[in-house]
Amino acid sequence: WMVPGLLLGGWLGSGLAVALDDTVLRWIVSGYCLLAAWQIGFGRTRTPADGSEVSPPRGWPMTLAGGGIGALSAVVGIGGGSMTVPVLVWHGVVPVRAVGTSSACGVVIGVASALGYALHAPAGALPEYAIGYVYLPAALGVAVASVLAAPWGTRLAHRLSGNALRKVFALFLLLVGLSV
């Protein structure tokens, strides 16, 4: 149910980001990172009282949520997990399943956003080996590094407690938000 919204949101968000003034875009990214750091570091999550999982949320409200998540993710340049996981957990999905679903949603957001950044950019926006704002050597490097580092990151994440992992991620987002 989220995929159509994620696709449309990623496409529209990339178009919006291309149209924004760079100073405005920096403030949006900084503000998002600071708010997400606060939410992850200090916010509360909702879980079912008995610890059981409910049916995954369905219907057009999830398509609308996907649209918002896709658009904001494209504007701030993230995969959307910091929004998708809380939405799913709020609807009663167990966190580990919400994280897995969020990873799949990140792929959808990435494809729609990259396509949007490639096609919304003005001609000649980047040098040779680029399609719009997508610089192919960098995209390939990030993809290879991500595939190679994913198993290491997964092992590290399983060694840390959930609380420690939240604090590390919140600190990272705080530093990014302050550096923009």
XYZ file of N, CA and C in Angstrom:
540
model
N 0.808 -1.199 0.000
C 0.000 0.000 0.000
C 0.852 1.264 0.000
N 2.041 1.192 0.541
C 2.891 2.374 0.595
C 3.627 2.642 -0.721
N 3.864 1.613 -1.513
C 4.721 1.740 -2.691
C 4.247 2.819 -3.673
N 2.974 2.886 -4.058
C 2.592 3.964 -4.992
C 2.896 5.357 -4.436
N 2.631 5.557 -3.161
C 2.927 6.843 -2.540
C 4.418 7.113 -2.479
N 5.212 6.084 -2.148
C 6.663 6.246 -2.088
C 7.219 6.636 -3.456
N 6.738 5.974 -4.505
C 7.199 6.280 -5.869
C 6.850 7.713 -6.260
N 5.596 8.080 -6.080
C 5.167 9.433 -6.448
C 5.857 10.470 -5.572
N 5.932 10.216 -4.280
C 6.577 11.148 -3.363
C 8.050 11.335 -3.686
N 8.771 10.238 -3.972
C 10.182 10.338 -4.328
C 10.383 11.169 -5.579
N 9.530 10.946 -6.560
C 9.609 11.706 -7.826
C 9.328 13.189 -7.575
N 8.235 13.490 -6.880
C 7.867 14.882 -6.632
C 8.861 15.576 -5.697
N 9.329 14.859 -4.688
C 10.293 15.439 -3.753
C 11.599 15.808 -4.432
N 12.066 14.967 -5.352
C 13.299 15.294 -6.067
C 13.099 16.526 -6.943
N 11.936 16.660 -7.548
C 11.641 17.852 -8.341
C 11.609 19.103 -7.479
N 11.034 18.989 -6.285
C 11.005 20.117 -5.355
C 12.419 20.489 -4.919
N 13.223 19.499 -4.579
C 14.595 19.763 -4.125
C 15.408 20.469 -5.207
N 15.245 20.059 -6.450
C 15.964 20.688 -7.555
C 15.540 22.151 -7.700
N 14.282 22.455 -7.417
C 13.767 23.809 -7.580
C 14.103 24.726 -6.399
N 14.429 24.154 -5.238
C 14.688 24.971 -4.047
C 16.033 25.672 -4.115
N 16.098 26.838 -3.505
C 17.352 27.551 -3.330
C 18.253 26.708 -2.420
N 19.560 26.713 -2.673
C 20.457 25.841 -1.908
C 20.464 26.170 -0.421
N 20.306 27.426 -0.043
C 20.276 27.786 1.379
C 19.021 27.226 2.045
N 17.905 27.320 1.375
C 16.649 26.771 1.902
C 16.777 25.255 2.055
N 17.351 24.603 1.051
C 17.529 23.155 1.110
C 18.434 22.760 2.279
N 19.501 23.513 2.516
C 20.382 23.225 3.657
C 19.631 23.312 4.971
N 18.795 24.344 5.125
C 18.034 24.507 6.368
C 17.006 23.389 6.548
N 16.411 22.956 5.457
C 15.453 21.847 5.543
C 16.169 20.572 5.999
N 17.316 20.286 5.389
C 18.078 19.087 5.763
C 18.518 19.180 7.222
N 19.051 20.327 7.615
C 19.501 20.511 8.997
C 18.338 20.347 9.975
N 17.236 21.010 9.686
C 16.062 20.908 10.560
C 15.549 19.492 10.672
N 15.499 18.782 9.545
C 15.042 17.397 9.579
C 15.965 16.546 10.455
N 17.271 16.684 10.250
C 18.228 15.881 11.027
C 18.107 16.167 12.519
N 17.951 17.429 12.888
C 17.829 17.780 14.301
C 16.529 17.239 14.898
N 15.426 17.357 14.169
C 14.151 16.810 14.661
C 14.196 15.283 14.769
N 14.783 14.643 13.765
C 14.886 13.181 13.799
C 15.794 12.732 14.939
N 16.883 13.455 15.178
C 17.784 13.121 16.297
C 17.036 13.205 17.616
N 16.240 14.258 17.785
C 15.475 14.403 19.022
C 14.465 13.264 19.168
N 13.731 12.972 18.089
C 12.720 11.919 18.137
C 13.351 10.562 18.455
N 14.444 10.257 17.787
C 15.092 8.962 18.006
C 15.716 8.893 19.394
N 16.301 10.006 19.830
C 16.975 10.015 21.122
C 16.042 10.110 22.311
N 14.937 10.840 22.161
C 14.082 11.101 23.318
C 12.615 10.744 23.114
N 12.203 10.476 21.883
C 10.792 10.195 21.613
C 10.370 8.833 22.127
N 9.091 8.695 22.300
C 8.532 7.416 22.737
C 7.972 6.666 21.548
N 8.003 5.342 21.628
C 7.397 4.522 20.589
C 6.217 3.785 21.191
N 5.296 3.443 20.349
C 4.089 2.739 20.785
C 4.227 1.270 20.403
N 3.970 0.403 21.322
C 3.954 -1.025 21.041
C 2.657 -1.603 21.578
N 2.175 -2.697 20.994
C 0.964 -3.317 21.516
C 1.145 -3.704 22.982
N 0.108 -3.506 23.780
C 0.197 -3.752 25.221
C 0.606 -5.177 25.541
N 0.148 -6.152 24.769
C 0.467 -7.544 25.070
C 1.702 -8.029 24.320
N 2.351 -7.151 23.555
C 3.567 -7.516 22.829
C 3.317 -8.258 21.527
N 2.050 -8.500 21.190
C 1.754 -9.239 19.968
C 1.733 -8.286 18.773
N 1.892 -8.871 17.608
C 1.885 -8.065 16.388
C 0.474 -8.033 15.817
N 0.116 -6.891 15.306
C -1.175 -6.755 14.641
C -0.967 -6.906 13.144
N -2.044 -6.941 12.387
C -1.944 -7.007 10.934
C -1.263 -5.747 10.416
N -0.456 -5.901 9.372
C 0.184 -4.711 8.807
C -0.875 -3.707 8.360
N -0.594 -2.414 8.525
C -1.573 -1.407 8.103
C -1.768 -1.432 6.594
N -2.996 -1.182 6.178
C -3.325 -1.214 4.751
C -4.225 -0.036 4.411
N -4.411 0.173 3.106
C -5.372 1.156 2.636
C -4.738 2.462 2.205
N -5.585 3.350 1.696
C -5.124 4.614 1.138
C -4.411 5.497 2.149
N -4.729 5.446 3.468
C -3.935 6.270 4.386
C -2.444 5.896 4.362
N -2.143 4.613 4.145
C -0.739 4.211 4.057
C -0.122 4.683 2.741
N -0.932 4.772 1.671
C -0.437 5.318 0.407
C -0.109 6.800 0.589
N -0.970 7.530 1.294
C -0.700 8.939 1.574
C 0.544 9.096 2.448
N 0.664 8.248 3.472
C 1.864 8.291 4.324
C 3.103 8.021 3.481
N 3.011 7.060 2.584
C 4.129 6.758 1.693
C 4.498 7.949 0.828
N 3.503 8.697 0.356
C 3.771 9.885 -0.445
C 4.548 10.933 0.334
N 4.133 11.166 1.559
C 4.843 12.126 2.405
C 6.250 11.668 2.734
N 6.384 10.387 3.073
C 7.695 9.832 3.396
C 8.609 9.891 2.176
N 8.088 9.515 1.007
C 8.887 9.545 -0.210
C 9.330 10.954 -0.569
N 8.425 11.916 -0.457
C 8.753 13.297 -0.813
C 9.800 13.880 0.128
N 9.589 13.739 1.428
C 10.555 14.290 2.378
C 11.892 13.565 2.282
N 11.855 12.259 2.071
C 13.095 11.491 1.916
C 13.890 11.978 0.717
N 13.217 12.250 -0.380
C 13.902 12.731 -1.584
C 14.494 14.115 -1.359
N 13.778 14.971 -0.662
C 14.270 16.327 -0.412
C 15.507 16.304 0.481
N 15.480 15.503 1.547
C 16.606 15.508 2.491
C 17.657 14.458 2.165
N 17.412 13.611 1.167
C 18.426 12.668 0.708
C 18.639 11.475 1.614
N 17.551 10.893 2.110
C 17.650 9.715 2.974
C 16.762 8.604 2.428
N 16.906 7.423 3.006
C 16.114 6.285 2.567
C 14.721 6.220 3.159
N 14.438 7.013 4.161
C 13.093 7.072 4.724
C 12.855 6.229 5.953
N 13.857 5.480 6.401
C 13.678 4.610 7.558
C 13.325 5.347 8.832
N 13.836 6.561 8.983
C 13.550 7.318 10.205
C 12.103 7.784 10.256
N 11.395 7.660 9.133
C 9.961 7.970 9.124
C 9.121 6.702 8.999
N 9.560 5.772 8.158
C 8.782 4.562 7.905
C 8.667 3.692 9.152
N 9.779 3.486 9.844
C 9.753 2.623 11.038
C 8.787 3.162 12.082
N 8.874 4.460 12.465
C 7.901 4.943 13.458
C 6.446 4.824 13.008
N 6.169 5.071 11.728
C 4.789 4.950 11.235
C 4.306 3.505 11.386
N 5.135 2.553 10.979
C 4.732 1.154 11.068
C 4.596 0.692 12.522
N 5.548 1.078 13.366
C 5.485 0.693 14.784
C 4.254 1.320 15.433
N 3.953 2.555 15.082
C 2.767 3.221 15.620
C 1.495 2.450 15.262
N 1.524 1.776 14.108
C 0.377 0.974 13.682
C 0.446 -0.456 14.207
N 1.375 -0.748 15.107
C 1.404 -2.046 15.766
C 2.318 -3.086 15.150
N 3.108 -2.723 14.145
C 4.044 -3.676 13.550
C 5.243 -3.800 14.480
N 5.695 -5.029 14.743
C 6.845 -5.213 15.627
C 8.070 -4.536 15.011
N 8.913 -3.922 15.837
C 10.034 -3.133 15.311
C 10.932 -3.869 14.322
N 11.251 -5.126 14.574
C 12.164 -5.822 13.660
C 11.534 -5.971 12.274
N 10.242 -6.211 12.212
C 9.551 -6.295 10.922
C 9.436 -4.914 10.283
N 9.227 -3.890 11.118
C 9.156 -2.523 10.599
C 10.481 -2.111 9.971
N 11.595 -2.497 10.585
C 12.916 -2.174 10.036
C 13.122 -2.886 8.703
N 12.742 -4.157 8.612
C 12.863 -4.905 7.355
C 12.013 -4.297 6.256
N 10.782 -3.953 6.587
C 9.889 -3.325 5.615
C 10.446 -1.974 5.184
N 10.986 -1.248 6.140
C 11.572 0.056 5.845
C 12.738 -0.069 4.867
N 13.527 -1.113 4.994
C 14.643 -1.318 4.062
C 14.141 -1.495 2.641
N 13.083 -2.276 2.490
C 12.497 -2.454 1.158
C 11.922 -1.139 0.642
N 11.296 -0.366 1.527
C 10.755 0.942 1.128
C 11.880 1.875 0.702
N 13.038 1.777 1.351
C 14.181 2.611 0.999
C 14.642 2.379 -0.433
N 14.551 1.137 -0.888
C 14.919 0.833 -2.280
C 13.967 1.550 -3.235
N 12.682 1.490 -2.946
C 11.672 2.141 -3.789
C 11.893 3.651 -3.813
N 12.128 4.231 -2.627
C 12.383 5.673 -2.550
C 13.641 6.022 -3.331
N 14.681 5.220 -3.178
C 15.944 5.483 -3.871
C 15.800 5.467 -5.380
N 15.069 4.490 -5.895
C 14.875 4.398 -7.352
C 14.085 5.604 -7.858
N 12.967 5.922 -7.205
C 12.131 7.045 -7.656
C 12.883 8.366 -7.533
N 13.600 8.553 -6.436
C 14.325 9.806 -6.218
C 15.484 9.952 -7.196
N 16.256 8.876 -7.385
C 17.390 8.941 -8.319
C 16.902 9.238 -9.729
N 15.819 8.602 -10.121
C 15.250 8.883 -11.442
C 14.818 10.348 -11.532
N 14.192 10.838 -10.484
C 13.777 12.233 -10.460
C 14.961 13.185 -10.517
N 16.005 12.920 -9.733
C 17.194 13.787 -9.751
C 17.899 13.726 -11.102
N 17.838 12.578 -11.756
C 18.452 12.460 -13.078
C 17.667 13.249 -14.123
N 16.354 13.225 -14.030
C 15.531 13.838 -15.078
C 15.068 15.260 -14.785
N 15.052 15.669 -13.510
C 14.624 17.031 -13.171
C 15.751 18.054 -13.296
N 16.976 17.609 -13.315
C 18.115 18.532 -13.331
C 18.248 19.218 -14.684
N 18.769 20.436 -14.675
C 19.008 21.112 -15.952
C 20.149 20.431 -16.717
N 20.142 20.590 -18.027
C 21.186 19.983 -18.862
C 22.554 20.491 -18.425
N 23.518 19.576 -18.360
C 24.880 19.949 -18.001
C 25.066 20.299 -16.543
N 24.169 19.851 -15.679
C 24.248 20.185 -14.256
C 25.528 19.654 -13.616
N 25.961 18.489 -14.035
C 27.195 17.888 -13.523
C 28.102 17.553 -14.702
N 29.362 17.259 -14.426
C 30.293 16.966 -15.523
C 30.007 15.620 -16.188
N 30.932 15.246 -17.069
C 30.835 13.980 -17.794
C 30.584 12.828 -16.816
N 29.943 11.800 -17.266
C 29.580 10.607 -16.495
C 28.451 10.865 -15.504
N 27.658 11.873 -15.769
C 26.506 12.160 -14.926
C 25.255 12.182 -15.786
N 24.168 11.776 -15.181
C 22.850 11.928 -15.790
C 22.092 12.851 -14.854
N 21.878 14.087 -15.275
C 21.270 15.079 -14.397
C 22.139 15.293 -13.176
N 21.544 15.120 -11.993
C 22.294 15.265 -10.742
C 22.814 13.935 -10.209
N 22.763 12.899 -10.995
C 23.271 11.584 -10.568
C 24.632 11.361 -11.213
N 25.686 11.444 -10.403
C 27.048 11.226 -10.879
C 27.323 9.729 -10.782
N 27.373 9.078 -11.928
C 27.412 7.617 -11.988
C 28.601 6.981 -11.255
N 29.842 7.488 -11.349
C 30.928 6.871 -10.577
C 30.672 6.910 -9.065
N 30.139 8.010 -8.567
C 29.845 8.095 -7.135
C 28.705 7.142 -6.767
N 27.673 7.072 -7.603
C 26.555 6.165 -7.335
C 27.034 4.717 -7.294
N 27.903 4.357 -8.217
C 28.454 3.001 -8.231
C 29.299 2.752 -6.982
N 30.123 3.724 -6.602
C 30.951 3.584 -5.404
C 30.122 3.416 -4.140
N 29.075 4.202 -4.006
C 28.195 4.095 -2.837
C 27.494 2.745 -2.831
N 27.029 2.284 -3.999
C 26.339 0.994 -4.079
C 27.263 -0.150 -3.681
N 28.480 -0.154 -4.212
C 29.434 -1.229 -3.886
C 29.799 -1.182 -2.407
N 30.098 0.010 -1.886
C 30.453 0.135 -0.473
C 29.297 -0.308 0.425
N 28.079 0.018 0.040
C 26.908 -0.377 0.841
C 26.751 -1.891 0.889
N 26.896 -2.529 -0.260
C 26.758 -3.989 -0.308
C 27.859 -4.655 0.515
N 29.072 -4.140 0.412
C 30.189 -4.730 1.152
C 30.090 -4.474 2.658
N 29.598 -3.309 3.053
C 29.538 -2.948 4.468
C 28.279 -3.445 5.170
N 27.249 -3.800 4.438
C 25.972 -4.202 5.053
C 26.118 -5.360 6.038
N 26.834 -6.434 5.695
C 26.964 -7.519 6.682
C 27.674 -7.071 7.963
N 28.698 -6.235 7.835
C 29.405 -5.731 8.999
C 28.470 -4.881 9.859
N 27.723 -3.994 9.209
C 26.777 -3.148 9.933
C 25.688 -3.955 10.626
N 25.234 -5.004 9.964
C 24.206 -5.859 10.564
C 24.752 -6.548 11.813
N 25.963 -7.089 11.723
C 26.570 -7.739 12.901
C 26.753 -6.745 14.040
N 27.223 -5.555 13.721
C 27.420 -4.525 14.736
C 26.088 -4.148 15.378
N 25.060 -3.970 14.566
C 23.746 -3.591 15.089
C 23.183 -4.660 16.017
N 23.449 -5.936 15.719
C 22.944 -7.016 16.581
C 23.732 -7.133 17.873
N 24.960 -6.617 17.898
C 25.767 -6.651 19.120
C 25.392 -5.535 20.078
N 24.921 -4.429 19.543
C 24.541 -3.294 20.379
C 23.114 -3.464 20.871
N 22.848 -2.928 22.045
C 21.470 -2.937 22.529
C 20.660 -1.949 21.699
N 19.364 -2.140 21.684
C 18.494 -1.225 20.946
C 18.661 0.205 21.425
N 18.802 0.384 22.728
C 18.966 1.717 23.287
C 20.287 2.348 22.848
N 21.369 1.562 22.861
C 22.674 2.087 22.429
C 22.640 2.446 20.948
N 22.006 1.619 20.149
C 21.906 1.876 18.716
C 21.130 3.172 18.451
N 20.063 3.375 19.192
C 19.281 4.603 19.059
C 20.125 5.825 19.399
N 20.898 5.722 20.484
C 21.731 6.854 20.911
C 22.812 7.174 19.879
N 23.438 6.152 19.327
C 24.473 6.364 18.318
C 23.871 7.032 17.079
N 22.732 6.541 16.628
C 22.100 7.109 15.442
C 21.622 8.536 15.713
N 21.060 8.776 16.897
C 20.621 10.128 17.256
C 21.815 11.084 17.289
N 22.934 10.639 17.836
C 24.134 11.480 17.876
C 24.634 11.782 16.463
N 24.625 10.767 15.614
C 25.038 10.972 14.221
C 24.155 12.020 13.560
N 22.843 11.898 13.694
C 21.926 12.857 13.087
C 22.109 14.260 13.668
N 22.361 14.339 14.970
C 22.616 15.616 15.601
C 23.848 16.284 14.998
N 24.924 15.526 14.835
C 26.147 16.071 14.248
C 25.924 16.520 12.796
N 25.187 15.720 12.037
C 24.904 16.106 10.653
C 24.056 17.383 10.633
N 23.039 17.435 11.481
C 22.167 18.606 11.520
C 22.898 19.878 11.916
N 23.865 19.767 12.805
C 24.628 20.935 13.231
C 25.687 21.343 12.223
N 26.124 20.393 11.383
C 27.190 20.705 10.434
C 26.697 21.340 9.144
N 25.416 21.246 8.882
C 24.872 21.785 7.638
C 24.807 23.275 7.764
